[in-house]
Amino acid sequence: MIFEKTLKSFGYEVVGVASTGKEAIKKVSEFIPDLILMDIVLKGELDGIETADLINEKFDVPIVYMTAHPEESMVNRAKLTLPYGYILKPVNQSELKSTIELALYKHQMKDKLSKSEEKYRNALDNMIEGFQIIGPDWRYIYLNDAAARHARTNKEDLMGHVLMDVYPGVFDIELFKNLRFTMEKRKPKQMENFFIYPDGSGRWFDLQVFPVPEGISILSI
């Protein structure tokens, strides 16, 4: 009731409140909300993460987790459901408001990208050059087949994942500084980067980085 009152003060309409996973799934199917605030600890057989996973199978609704238990194991489980944010309890009202706004914005950008993505997917996937789009939260939004080949990995290992989680050392290298420059200054940049593979081998790439509404795009040759 306290959260409902707070959300209404922000100008949002609360279409339903649920205390169990099954009840939450039922309400989502009934109302198709614009966003779900999901407590990880729920009553009943399903916890919040299991409930979010089931919702994601049927509905495209952004989910923001709320939890008082930020244990690494739980966070790692939650990551697999690709949430749009985390809020730690006790909840700060300004943090709650900004997290909701960011989640709605990211989902809107995702929808816009999805509508245009299919139109250009075939052309991009047939390019010799690697092409990828990274969102403002440094999450991989799209990459073509060539980019996956260049990284010697599968698309599934990158899509939806955060750049720094995939490559933990990226914060400490010049590449990230250049990527961040384009992200923050909204200016294109050309650079060279020596990419080291897990087996110790490596190769040079010529990178062209461009700002796009969804974040940044990277063309690798």
Coordinates of C-alpha atoms in Angstrom, one line a residue:
M1 CA 0.0 0.0 0.0
I2 CA 2.9 2.4 0.7
F3 CA 4.5 1.6 -2.6
E4 CA 1.2 2.0 -4.4
K5 CA 0.7 5.5 -2.8
T6 CA 4.2 6.5 -3.7
L7 CA 3.8 5.4 -7.3
K8 CA 0.6 7.2 -7.7
S9 CA 2.3 10.4 -6.4
F10 CA 4.8 10.0 -9.3
G11 CA 1.8 10.0 -11.7
Y12 CA 1.7 6.3 -12.4
E13 CA -1.4 4.1 -12.4
V14 CA -1.0 0.9 -10.3
V15 CA -3.2 -1.7 -12.1
G16 CA -2.5 -4.5 -9.7
V17 CA -0.7 -5.8 -6.6
A18 CA 0.1 -9.4 -6.0
S19 CA 1.7 -11.3 -3.1
T20 CA 2.4 -14.6 -4.9
G21 CA 4.0 -15.5 -8.2
K22 CA 0.9 -17.2 -9.6
E23 CA -1.2 -14.2 -8.7
A24 CA 1.3 -11.9 -10.4
I25 CA 1.3 -13.9 -13.6
K26 CA -2.5 -13.8 -13.7
K27 CA -2.6 -10.1 -13.2
V28 CA 0.1 -9.5 -15.9
S29 CA -2.0 -11.6 -18.4
E30 CA -5.0 -9.6 -17.5
F31 CA -3.6 -6.0 -17.5
I32 CA -0.4 -6.2 -19.6
P33 CA 1.3 -3.5 -17.6
D34 CA 4.0 -1.1 -18.9
L35 CA 6.4 -2.2 -16.1
I36 CA 6.6 -4.7 -13.2
L37 CA 8.2 -4.0 -9.8
M38 CA 9.1 -7.5 -8.7
D39 CA 10.1 -8.3 -5.1
I40 CA 12.4 -11.3 -5.2
V41 CA 10.9 -12.7 -2.0
L42 CA 7.2 -13.7 -2.6
K43 CA 4.7 -15.9 -0.8
G44 CA 3.9 -19.3 -2.3
E45 CA 5.9 -21.8 -4.4
L46 CA 7.5 -19.3 -6.8
D47 CA 10.0 -16.6 -5.9
G48 CA 10.3 -13.4 -7.8
I49 CA 13.0 -14.6 -10.1
E50 CA 11.1 -17.7 -11.1
T51 CA 8.0 -15.6 -11.6
A52 CA 9.9 -13.1 -13.8
D53 CA 11.2 -16.0 -15.9
L54 CA 7.7 -17.3 -16.5
I55 CA 6.4 -13.8 -17.4
N56 CA 9.3 -13.3 -19.8
E57 CA 8.3 -16.4 -21.7
K58 CA 4.9 -14.9 -22.6
F59 CA 5.1 -11.2 -22.3
D60 CA 7.4 -8.3 -23.2
V61 CA 7.1 -6.3 -20.0
P62 CA 10.2 -4.7 -18.4
I63 CA 10.8 -6.0 -14.8
V64 CA 12.6 -4.1 -12.0
Y65 CA 13.6 -6.2 -9.0
M66 CA 13.3 -5.0 -5.4
T67 CA 15.3 -6.9 -2.8
A68 CA 16.8 -6.6 0.7
H69 CA 19.1 -9.5 -0.1
P70 CA 21.7 -8.6 -2.7
E71 CA 23.7 -11.8 -2.4
E72 CA 25.8 -12.6 -5.4
S73 CA 24.2 -15.9 -6.0
M74 CA 20.7 -14.3 -6.1
V75 CA 21.9 -11.4 -8.3
N76 CA 23.4 -13.9 -10.8
R77 CA 20.1 -15.8 -10.9
A78 CA 18.2 -12.6 -11.5
K79 CA 20.6 -11.5 -14.3
L80 CA 19.4 -14.5 -16.4
T81 CA 16.0 -13.0 -16.6
L82 CA 17.4 -9.7 -18.1
P83 CA 15.9 -7.3 -15.6
Y84 CA 15.7 -3.6 -16.3
G85 CA 17.0 -2.6 -12.9
Y86 CA 17.5 -3.4 -9.2
I87 CA 16.2 -1.4 -6.2
L88 CA 17.6 -2.2 -2.8
K89 CA 15.5 -2.0 0.3
P90 CA 14.9 0.2 2.2
V91 CA 13.7 2.0 -1.0
N92 CA 14.7 5.6 -1.6
Q93 CA 11.9 7.5 -3.4
S94 CA 14.2 9.4 -5.7
E95 CA 16.0 6.2 -6.6
L96 CA 12.7 4.4 -7.2
K97 CA 11.5 7.2 -9.5
S98 CA 14.7 7.4 -11.5
T99 CA 15.0 3.6 -11.9
I100 CA 11.4 3.3 -13.2
E101 CA 12.0 6.1 -15.7
L102 CA 15.2 4.6 -16.9
A103 CA 13.5 1.1 -17.2
L104 CA 10.6 2.5 -19.3
Y105 CA 13.1 4.5 -21.5
K106 CA 15.3 1.4 -22.1
H107 CA 12.2 -0.7 -23.0
Q108 CA 11.0 2.1 -25.4
M109 CA 14.4 2.1 -27.1
K110 CA 14.3 -1.6 -27.3
D111 CA 10.9 -1.5 -29.0
K112 CA 12.1 1.1 -31.5
L113 CA 15.2 -0.9 -32.3
S114 CA 13.2 -4.1 -32.7
K115 CA 10.9 -2.5 -35.3
S116 CA 13.9 -1.3 -37.4
E117 CA 16.1 -4.2 -36.7
E118 CA 14.3 -6.8 -38.8
K119 CA 14.4 -4.4 -41.8
Y120 CA 18.2 -4.3 -41.7
R121 CA 19.1 -7.6 -40.1
N122 CA 19.7 -9.5 -43.3
A123 CA 21.9 -6.8 -44.7
L124 CA 23.9 -6.5 -41.5
D125 CA 24.3 -10.3 -41.1
N126 CA 25.7 -10.6 -44.5
M127 CA 28.3 -7.9 -44.0
I128 CA 32.0 -8.9 -43.8
E129 CA 32.6 -6.3 -41.2
G130 CA 31.5 -6.9 -37.6
F131 CA 28.7 -4.6 -36.4
Q132 CA 27.3 -4.3 -32.9
I133 CA 25.1 -2.0 -30.9
I134 CA 25.7 -1.4 -27.2
G135 CA 23.1 0.4 -25.1
P136 CA 23.5 3.2 -22.6
D137 CA 23.8 0.6 -19.8
W138 CA 26.7 -1.1 -21.8
R139 CA 24.4 -4.0 -22.6
Y140 CA 24.8 -5.7 -26.0
I141 CA 21.6 -4.9 -27.9
Y142 CA 22.6 -6.3 -31.3
L143 CA 25.5 -7.9 -33.1
N144 CA 25.8 -9.4 -36.5
D145 CA 27.3 -12.8 -37.5
A146 CA 30.7 -11.2 -38.4
A147 CA 31.0 -9.6 -35.0
A148 CA 30.4 -12.9 -33.3
R149 CA 33.0 -14.5 -35.5
H150 CA 35.5 -11.8 -34.8
A151 CA 35.0 -12.4 -31.0
R152 CA 35.2 -16.2 -31.5
T153 CA 32.0 -16.6 -29.6
N154 CA 28.3 -17.1 -30.2
K155 CA 25.7 -14.3 -30.3
E156 CA 23.9 -15.9 -27.3
D157 CA 27.0 -15.4 -25.2
L158 CA 26.9 -11.6 -25.8
M159 CA 23.3 -10.6 -26.6
G160 CA 21.6 -9.0 -23.5
H161 CA 24.8 -9.2 -21.5
V162 CA 26.8 -6.2 -20.1
L163 CA 30.1 -5.5 -21.8
M164 CA 32.0 -5.3 -18.5
D165 CA 30.5 -8.6 -17.3
V166 CA 31.7 -10.4 -20.6
Y167 CA 35.1 -8.7 -20.5
P168 CA 35.9 -7.8 -16.9
G169 CA 39.2 -6.1 -17.7
V170 CA 37.6 -3.7 -20.2
F171 CA 37.5 -0.9 -17.6
D172 CA 41.3 -0.8 -17.5
I173 CA 42.1 -0.6 -21.2
E174 CA 42.2 2.3 -23.7
L175 CA 39.3 0.8 -25.7
F176 CA 36.8 1.4 -22.9
K177 CA 37.9 5.0 -22.6
N178 CA 37.3 5.6 -26.3
L179 CA 33.9 3.8 -26.2
R180 CA 32.9 5.9 -23.2
F181 CA 34.0 9.1 -25.0
T182 CA 31.6 8.3 -27.8
M183 CA 28.8 7.3 -25.4
E184 CA 29.2 10.5 -23.3
K185 CA 30.2 13.1 -25.9
R186 CA 28.0 11.7 -28.6
K187 CA 30.9 12.1 -31.1
P188 CA 32.1 9.4 -33.6
K189 CA 35.6 8.0 -33.1
Q190 CA 38.0 5.8 -35.0
M191 CA 40.6 3.7 -33.3
E192 CA 42.7 0.6 -33.5
N193 CA 42.4 -2.1 -30.8
F194 CA 44.4 -5.3 -30.3
F195 CA 41.9 -7.9 -29.1
I196 CA 43.3 -10.8 -27.1
Y197 CA 41.4 -14.1 -27.2
P198 CA 41.1 -16.5 -24.2
D199 CA 43.8 -18.8 -25.8
G200 CA 46.3 -16.0 -25.7
S201 CA 46.3 -15.2 -29.4
G202 CA 45.1 -11.9 -30.7
R203 CA 44.7 -9.6 -33.7
W204 CA 44.3 -5.9 -34.5
F205 CA 40.9 -4.5 -35.3
D206 CA 40.1 -1.1 -36.9
L207 CA 37.1 0.2 -35.0
Q208 CA 34.7 2.9 -36.1
V209 CA 32.4 3.9 -33.2
F210 CA 29.2 6.0 -33.8
P211 CA 26.6 7.4 -31.4
V212 CA 23.1 6.2 -32.0
P213 CA 19.9 6.9 -30.1
E214 CA 20.1 3.4 -28.5
G215 CA 23.7 3.9 -27.3
I216 CA 26.7 3.4 -29.6
S217 CA 27.3 1.3 -32.6
I218 CA 30.7 -0.3 -33.4
L219 CA 32.0 -1.3 -36.8
S220 CA 35.0 -3.6 -36.7
I221 CA 37.3 -4.5 -39.6

